[in-house]
Amino acid sequence: MEKKKIEGFEHVRYERPQLSPEEMILRSEQFYQELDQRRTVREFDTRSVPLEVLENIILTASTAPSGAHKQPWTFCLISDPSIKKKIRDAAEEEEKISYATRMPEHWKADLKPLGTTWEKPFLEEAPYLIVVFKQSYGMENGEKIQHYYVNESVGIACGFLIAAIHQAGLTAVTHTPSPMNFLSEILARPFNEKPYLLIPVGYPKAETYVPDIHRKSLDEIIKKF
Ligand code: IYR
């Protein structure tokens, strides 16, 4: 590998294959079409998925850019049914209160078309749960390490994660039980880590239906200058 020191720091040569405009248009269109097939799925088949697939998906998430390259994330991968049950019980306990008293009527009205309720069977049915933790700061040899743009970094990593899950032929739901401190307790995470997202992953249940909702058009989301 070609290397070079820049201001005392090692750099490696980096190149991408040069694609023709036609090839770029084709590839970007194909990638869009692929990701446009992604749908959030809340009903899972209990069939297991090879562990290596989940490891590759998490490695893909870890390729995300992060503030000062601090990689401020931890991905807890859960397949143990007893831990899944603990998570489901704790999540449902919170969600029951949220749906009954914490969420305003307009919020519940907005969720009606998606058919969500306080019940979260997917937390036990999905073969894997990925609980993403953000590291507010790092810890190395008992020393605090400053992290930067933690929410942005972990959010981008979760985007990569969700795209990788889809590309592997699997489905997921980005679940945010609220409050979700119970995840730190159940998974015994250190004080510098805070739960960010809970993502059940697996095959969709046979004959799954998803809400007939649509994405905004390009004209609605783009402003060209
Ligand atoms: N966290 C709750 C409620 C919920 C909120 C939004 I915003 C959603 O897009 C979906 C659900 C739940 O998981 O049911």
mmCIF file of C-alpha atoms and ligand atoms in Angstrom:
data_model
loop_
_atom_site.group_PDB
_atom_site.id
_atom_site.type_symbol
_atom_site.label_atom_id
_atom_site.label_comp_id
_atom_site.label_asym_id
_atom_site.label_seq_id
_atom_site.Cartn_x
_atom_site.Cartn_y
_atom_site.Cartn_z
ATOM 1 C CA MET A 1 0.000 0.000 0.000
ATOM 2 C CA GLU A 2 1.302 3.408 -0.982
ATOM 3 C CA LYS A 3 1.880 5.550 2.112
ATOM 4 C CA LYS A 4 2.880 9.129 2.764
ATOM 5 C CA LYS A 5 3.470 11.212 5.891
ATOM 6 C CA ILE A 6 1.448 14.428 5.981
ATOM 7 C CA GLU A 7 2.371 16.779 8.853
ATOM 8 C CA GLY A 8 3.883 13.804 10.650
ATOM 9 C CA PHE A 9 0.830 11.554 10.277
ATOM 10 C CA GLU A 10 0.706 8.453 8.082
ATOM 11 C CA HIS A 11 -1.698 8.606 5.134
ATOM 12 C CA VAL A 12 -2.550 5.868 2.647
ATOM 13 C CA ARG A 13 -3.292 6.374 -1.016
ATOM 14 C CA TYR A 14 -7.011 6.277 -1.754
ATOM 15 C CA GLU A 15 -8.694 5.805 -5.100
ATOM 16 C CA ARG A 16 -12.149 4.903 -6.352
ATOM 17 C CA PRO A 17 -12.840 3.300 -9.706
ATOM 18 C CA GLN A 18 -13.752 6.040 -12.181
ATOM 19 C CA LEU A 19 -17.201 5.337 -13.528
ATOM 20 C CA SER A 20 -18.618 6.824 -16.677
ATOM 21 C CA PRO A 21 -21.633 9.133 -16.256
ATOM 22 C CA GLU A 22 -23.859 6.382 -17.716
ATOM 23 C CA GLU A 23 -22.508 3.806 -15.287
ATOM 24 C CA MET A 24 -22.982 6.232 -12.360
ATOM 25 C CA ILE A 25 -26.569 6.929 -13.382
ATOM 26 C CA LEU A 26 -27.266 3.212 -13.653
ATOM 27 C CA ARG A 27 -25.657 2.318 -10.343
ATOM 28 C CA SER A 28 -27.251 5.186 -8.406
ATOM 29 C CA GLU A 29 -30.651 4.296 -9.888
ATOM 30 C CA GLN A 30 -30.189 0.608 -8.982
ATOM 31 C CA PHE A 31 -29.128 1.462 -5.419
ATOM 32 C CA TYR A 32 -32.121 3.745 -5.018
ATOM 33 C CA GLN A 33 -34.474 1.073 -6.389
ATOM 34 C CA GLU A 34 -32.999 -1.447 -3.960
ATOM 35 C CA LEU A 35 -33.415 0.786 -0.904
ATOM 36 C CA ASP A 36 -36.841 1.919 -2.070
ATOM 37 C CA GLN A 37 -37.945 -1.704 -1.539
ATOM 38 C CA ARG A 38 -37.182 -1.373 2.179
ATOM 39 C CA ARG A 39 -40.162 -1.330 4.475
ATOM 40 C CA THR A 40 -40.394 -1.323 8.226
ATOM 41 C CA VAL A 41 -41.751 -4.669 9.336
ATOM 42 C CA ARG A 42 -43.163 -5.346 12.804
ATOM 43 C CA GLU A 43 -43.998 -9.035 12.369
ATOM 44 C CA PHE A 44 -41.188 -11.543 12.266
ATOM 45 C CA ASP A 45 -40.738 -15.198 11.489
ATOM 46 C CA THR A 46 -38.977 -16.869 14.417
ATOM 47 C CA ARG A 47 -36.579 -18.637 11.996
ATOM 48 C CA SER A 48 -32.941 -18.030 12.875
ATOM 49 C CA VAL A 49 -30.450 -16.153 10.713
ATOM 50 C CA PRO A 50 -26.722 -17.025 10.510
ATOM 51 C CA LEU A 51 -24.748 -15.067 13.090
ATOM 52 C CA GLU A 52 -22.206 -14.120 10.412
ATOM 53 C CA VAL A 53 -24.873 -12.107 8.580
ATOM 54 C CA LEU A 54 -25.527 -10.025 11.698
ATOM 55 C CA GLU A 55 -21.801 -9.565 12.236
ATOM 56 C CA ASN A 56 -21.398 -8.330 8.650
ATOM 57 C CA ILE A 57 -24.342 -5.958 9.071
ATOM 58 C CA ILE A 58 -22.794 -4.510 12.230
ATOM 59 C CA LEU A 59 -19.412 -4.197 10.492
ATOM 60 C CA THR A 60 -21.183 -2.271 7.726
ATOM 61 C CA ALA A 61 -22.671 0.112 10.306
ATOM 62 C CA SER A 62 -19.194 0.622 11.717
ATOM 63 C CA THR A 63 -17.994 1.979 8.360
ATOM 64 C CA ALA A 64 -20.012 5.160 8.990
ATOM 65 C CA PRO A 65 -18.123 8.421 9.346
ATOM 66 C CA SER A 66 -17.944 9.734 12.927
ATOM 67 C CA GLY A 67 -16.808 12.913 14.655
ATOM 68 C CA ALA A 68 -12.973 12.897 14.818
ATOM 69 C CA HIS A 69 -13.212 9.188 13.930
ATOM 70 C CA LYS A 70 -14.084 8.332 17.536
ATOM 71 C CA GLN A 71 -16.611 5.651 16.459
ATOM 72 C CA PRO A 72 -18.838 6.388 19.456
ATOM 73 C CA TRP A 73 -21.052 3.314 19.213
ATOM 74 C CA THR A 74 -21.639 -0.114 20.724
ATOM 75 C CA PHE A 75 -23.953 -2.661 19.096
ATOM 76 C CA CYS A 76 -25.426 -5.203 21.516
ATOM 77 C CA LEU A 77 -26.552 -8.278 19.601
ATOM 78 C CA ILE A 78 -29.145 -10.337 21.442
ATOM 79 C CA SER A 79 -30.402 -13.796 20.552
ATOM 80 C CA ASP A 80 -30.850 -15.200 24.087
ATOM 81 C CA PRO A 81 -34.639 -15.715 24.547
ATOM 82 C CA SER A 82 -34.515 -14.905 28.266
ATOM 83 C CA ILE A 83 -32.903 -11.507 27.585
ATOM 84 C CA LYS A 84 -35.387 -10.839 24.768
ATOM 85 C CA LYS A 85 -38.229 -11.574 27.182
ATOM 86 C CA LYS A 86 -36.800 -9.194 29.784
ATOM 87 C CA ILE A 87 -36.523 -6.488 27.115
ATOM 88 C CA ARG A 88 -40.063 -7.106 25.859
ATOM 89 C CA ASP A 89 -41.536 -7.025 29.377
ATOM 90 C CA ALA A 90 -39.724 -3.792 30.256
ATOM 91 C CA ALA A 91 -40.518 -2.129 26.907
ATOM 92 C CA GLU A 92 -44.207 -3.047 27.104
ATOM 93 C CA GLU A 93 -44.422 -1.758 30.660
ATOM 94 C CA GLU A 94 -43.188 1.665 29.474
ATOM 95 C CA GLU A 95 -45.162 1.623 26.216
ATOM 96 C CA LYS A 96 -48.387 0.786 28.067
ATOM 97 C CA ILE A 97 -47.977 3.967 30.114
ATOM 98 C CA SER A 98 -46.935 5.954 27.029
ATOM 99 C CA TYR A 99 -49.972 4.943 24.970
ATOM 100 C CA ALA A 100 -52.328 5.384 27.955
ATOM 101 C CA THR A 101 -51.080 8.672 29.401
ATOM 102 C CA ARG A 102 -47.833 10.069 27.936
ATOM 103 C CA MET A 103 -48.577 10.399 24.219
ATOM 104 C CA PRO A 104 -50.866 13.246 23.147
ATOM 105 C CA GLU A 105 -53.930 12.429 21.020
ATOM 106 C CA HIS A 106 -52.426 13.921 17.827
ATOM 107 C CA TRP A 107 -49.442 11.565 18.165
ATOM 108 C CA LYS A 108 -51.660 8.501 18.566
ATOM 109 C CA ALA A 109 -53.760 9.691 15.615
ATOM 110 C CA ASP A 110 -50.575 9.961 13.499
ATOM 111 C CA LEU A 111 -49.648 6.375 14.407
ATOM 112 C CA LYS A 112 -53.111 4.918 13.673
ATOM 113 C CA PRO A 113 -52.321 4.185 9.968
ATOM 114 C CA LEU A 114 -49.195 2.270 11.082
ATOM 115 C CA GLY A 115 -51.180 0.121 13.493
ATOM 116 C CA THR A 116 -48.731 0.328 16.407
ATOM 117 C CA THR A 117 -49.856 -0.454 19.961
ATOM 118 C CA TRP A 118 -48.128 -0.883 23.347
ATOM 119 C CA GLU A 119 -47.741 -4.585 22.570
ATOM 120 C CA LYS A 120 -44.313 -5.558 21.200
ATOM 121 C CA PRO A 121 -44.306 -9.297 20.364
ATOM 122 C CA PHE A 122 -41.563 -8.599 17.803
ATOM 123 C CA LEU A 123 -39.129 -8.170 20.700
ATOM 124 C CA GLU A 124 -39.388 -11.927 21.315
ATOM 125 C CA GLU A 125 -40.206 -13.187 17.814
ATOM 126 C CA ALA A 126 -37.315 -11.625 15.905
ATOM 127 C CA PRO A 127 -34.274 -13.932 15.971
ATOM 128 C CA TYR A 128 -32.011 -10.993 16.816
ATOM 129 C CA LEU A 129 -32.331 -7.680 18.582
ATOM 130 C CA ILE A 130 -29.651 -5.082 17.973
ATOM 131 C CA VAL A 131 -29.530 -2.465 20.706
ATOM 132 C CA VAL A 132 -27.427 0.460 19.565
ATOM 133 C CA PHE A 133 -25.755 2.465 22.317
ATOM 134 C CA LYS A 134 -24.186 5.875 21.829
ATOM 135 C CA GLN A 135 -21.047 6.595 23.812
ATOM 136 C CA SER A 136 -21.378 10.131 25.192
ATOM 137 C CA TYR A 137 -17.658 9.867 25.887
ATOM 138 C CA GLY A 138 -15.081 7.095 25.590
ATOM 139 C CA MET A 139 -13.185 5.277 28.338
ATOM 140 C CA GLU A 140 -9.625 4.101 27.762
ATOM 141 C CA ASN A 141 -7.512 2.803 30.653
ATOM 142 C CA GLY A 142 -9.766 4.578 33.119
ATOM 143 C CA GLU A 143 -9.430 7.903 31.239
ATOM 144 C CA LYS A 144 -12.331 9.851 29.756
ATOM 145 C CA ILE A 145 -12.013 10.380 25.975
ATOM 146 C CA GLN A 146 -13.908 13.262 24.370
ATOM 147 C CA HIS A 147 -16.405 12.251 21.656
ATOM 148 C CA TYR A 148 -17.863 14.666 19.087
ATOM 149 C CA TYR A 149 -21.164 14.846 17.174
ATOM 150 C CA VAL A 150 -22.273 11.670 18.903
ATOM 151 C CA ASN A 151 -25.935 11.798 17.810
ATOM 152 C CA GLU A 152 -25.034 12.532 14.206
ATOM 153 C CA SER A 153 -22.372 9.791 14.120
ATOM 154 C CA VAL A 154 -24.571 7.104 15.648
ATOM 155 C CA GLY A 155 -27.543 8.186 13.516
ATOM 156 C CA ILE A 156 -25.494 7.768 10.347
ATOM 157 C CA ALA A 157 -24.236 4.358 11.547
ATOM 158 C CA CYS A 158 -27.837 3.285 12.139
ATOM 159 C CA GLY A 159 -28.698 4.359 8.588
ATOM 160 C CA PHE A 160 -25.923 2.149 7.258
ATOM 161 C CA LEU A 161 -27.112 -0.655 9.560
ATOM 162 C CA ILE A 162 -30.694 -0.466 8.325
ATOM 163 C CA ALA A 163 -29.555 -0.389 4.678
ATOM 164 C CA ALA A 164 -27.308 -3.438 5.273
ATOM 165 C CA ILE A 165 -30.158 -5.354 6.922
ATOM 166 C CA HIS A 166 -32.318 -4.699 3.865
ATOM 167 C CA GLN A 167 -29.558 -5.598 1.419
ATOM 168 C CA ALA A 168 -29.110 -8.959 3.208
ATOM 169 C CA GLY A 169 -32.770 -9.761 2.472
ATOM 170 C CA LEU A 170 -33.886 -9.197 6.051
ATOM 171 C CA THR A 171 -36.277 -6.744 7.662
ATOM 172 C CA ALA A 172 -36.237 -4.587 10.763
ATOM 173 C CA VAL A 173 -38.163 -2.072 12.794
ATOM 174 C CA THR A 174 -36.486 0.974 14.319
ATOM 175 C CA HIS A 175 -38.026 0.826 17.758
ATOM 176 C CA THR A 176 -37.613 3.572 20.333
ATOM 177 C CA PRO A 177 -39.313 2.529 23.542
ATOM 178 C CA SER A 178 -39.482 5.543 25.768
ATOM 179 C CA PRO A 179 -37.881 5.958 28.215
ATOM 180 C CA MET A 180 -35.350 3.258 27.373
ATOM 181 C CA ASN A 181 -32.914 3.323 30.314
ATOM 182 C CA PHE A 182 -34.038 -0.226 31.126
ATOM 183 C CA LEU A 183 -31.814 -1.384 28.234
ATOM 184 C CA SER A 184 -28.690 -0.120 30.027
ATOM 185 C CA GLU A 185 -29.663 -2.123 33.097
ATOM 186 C CA ILE A 186 -30.636 -5.365 31.352
ATOM 187 C CA LEU A 187 -27.477 -5.299 29.206
ATOM 188 C CA ALA A 188 -25.273 -3.968 32.043
ATOM 189 C CA ARG A 189 -23.816 -1.169 29.918
ATOM 190 C CA PRO A 190 -21.306 1.238 31.440
ATOM 191 C CA PHE A 191 -22.256 4.771 32.466
ATOM 192 C CA ASN A 192 -20.766 6.419 29.341
ATOM 193 C CA GLU A 193 -23.193 4.538 27.053
ATOM 194 C CA LYS A 194 -26.815 5.556 26.487
ATOM 195 C CA PRO A 195 -29.401 3.523 24.535
ATOM 196 C CA TYR A 196 -30.031 5.023 21.094
ATOM 197 C CA LEU A 197 -32.166 2.582 19.066
ATOM 198 C CA LEU A 198 -33.559 -0.916 19.454
ATOM 199 C CA ILE A 199 -33.675 -2.785 16.136
ATOM 200 C CA PRO A 200 -35.265 -6.243 15.887
ATOM 201 C CA VAL A 201 -33.966 -8.071 12.795
ATOM 202 C CA GLY A 202 -35.204 -11.162 10.982
ATOM 203 C CA TYR A 203 -37.302 -12.534 8.158
ATOM 204 C CA PRO A 204 -40.762 -11.062 7.834
ATOM 205 C CA LYS A 205 -43.561 -13.375 8.907
ATOM 206 C CA ALA A 206 -45.142 -15.266 5.991
ATOM 207 C CA GLU A 207 -47.909 -13.131 4.433
ATOM 208 C CA THR A 208 -46.887 -9.867 5.999
ATOM 209 C CA TYR A 209 -48.818 -6.724 5.136
ATOM 210 C CA VAL A 210 -47.351 -3.257 5.616
ATOM 211 C CA PRO A 211 -49.230 0.050 5.545
ATOM 212 C CA ASP A 212 -49.877 1.440 2.065
ATOM 213 C CA ILE A 213 -47.845 4.594 2.598
ATOM 214 C CA HIS A 214 -45.780 6.497 0.075
ATOM 215 C CA ARG A 215 -42.545 8.415 -0.057
ATOM 216 C CA LYS A 216 -42.308 12.096 -0.895
ATOM 217 C CA SER A 217 -41.469 12.838 -4.526
ATOM 218 C CA LEU A 218 -38.112 14.305 -5.541
ATOM 219 C CA ASP A 219 -39.781 17.676 -6.154
ATOM 220 C CA GLU A 220 -41.036 17.747 -2.584
ATOM 221 C CA ILE A 221 -37.654 17.061 -0.998
ATOM 222 C CA ILE A 222 -35.119 18.775 -3.268
ATOM 223 C CA LYS A 223 -34.404 22.486 -3.696
ATOM 224 C CA LYS A 224 -31.873 23.143 -6.408
ATOM 225 C CA PHE A 225 -29.718 26.270 -6.351
HETATM 226 N N1 IYR B 1 -42.418 4.246 20.662
HETATM 227 C C1 IYR B 1 -43.789 3.864 20.434
HETATM 228 C C2 IYR B 1 -44.550 4.864 19.626
HETATM 229 C C3 IYR B 1 -44.110 5.117 18.238
HETATM 230 C C4 IYR B 1 -43.696 6.385 17.899
HETATM 231 C C5 IYR B 1 -43.384 6.699 16.618
HETATM 232 I I1 IYR B 1 -42.903 8.593 16.161
HETATM 233 C C6 IYR B 1 -43.433 5.722 15.606
HETATM 234 O O1 IYR B 1 -43.116 6.040 14.307
HETATM 235 C C7 IYR B 1 -43.844 4.445 15.927
HETATM 236 C C8 IYR B 1 -44.172 4.134 17.253
HETATM 237 C C9 IYR B 1 -43.886 2.472 19.818
HETATM 238 O O2 IYR B 1 -42.859 1.888 19.477
HETATM 239 O O3 IYR B 1 -44.984 1.963 19.654
#
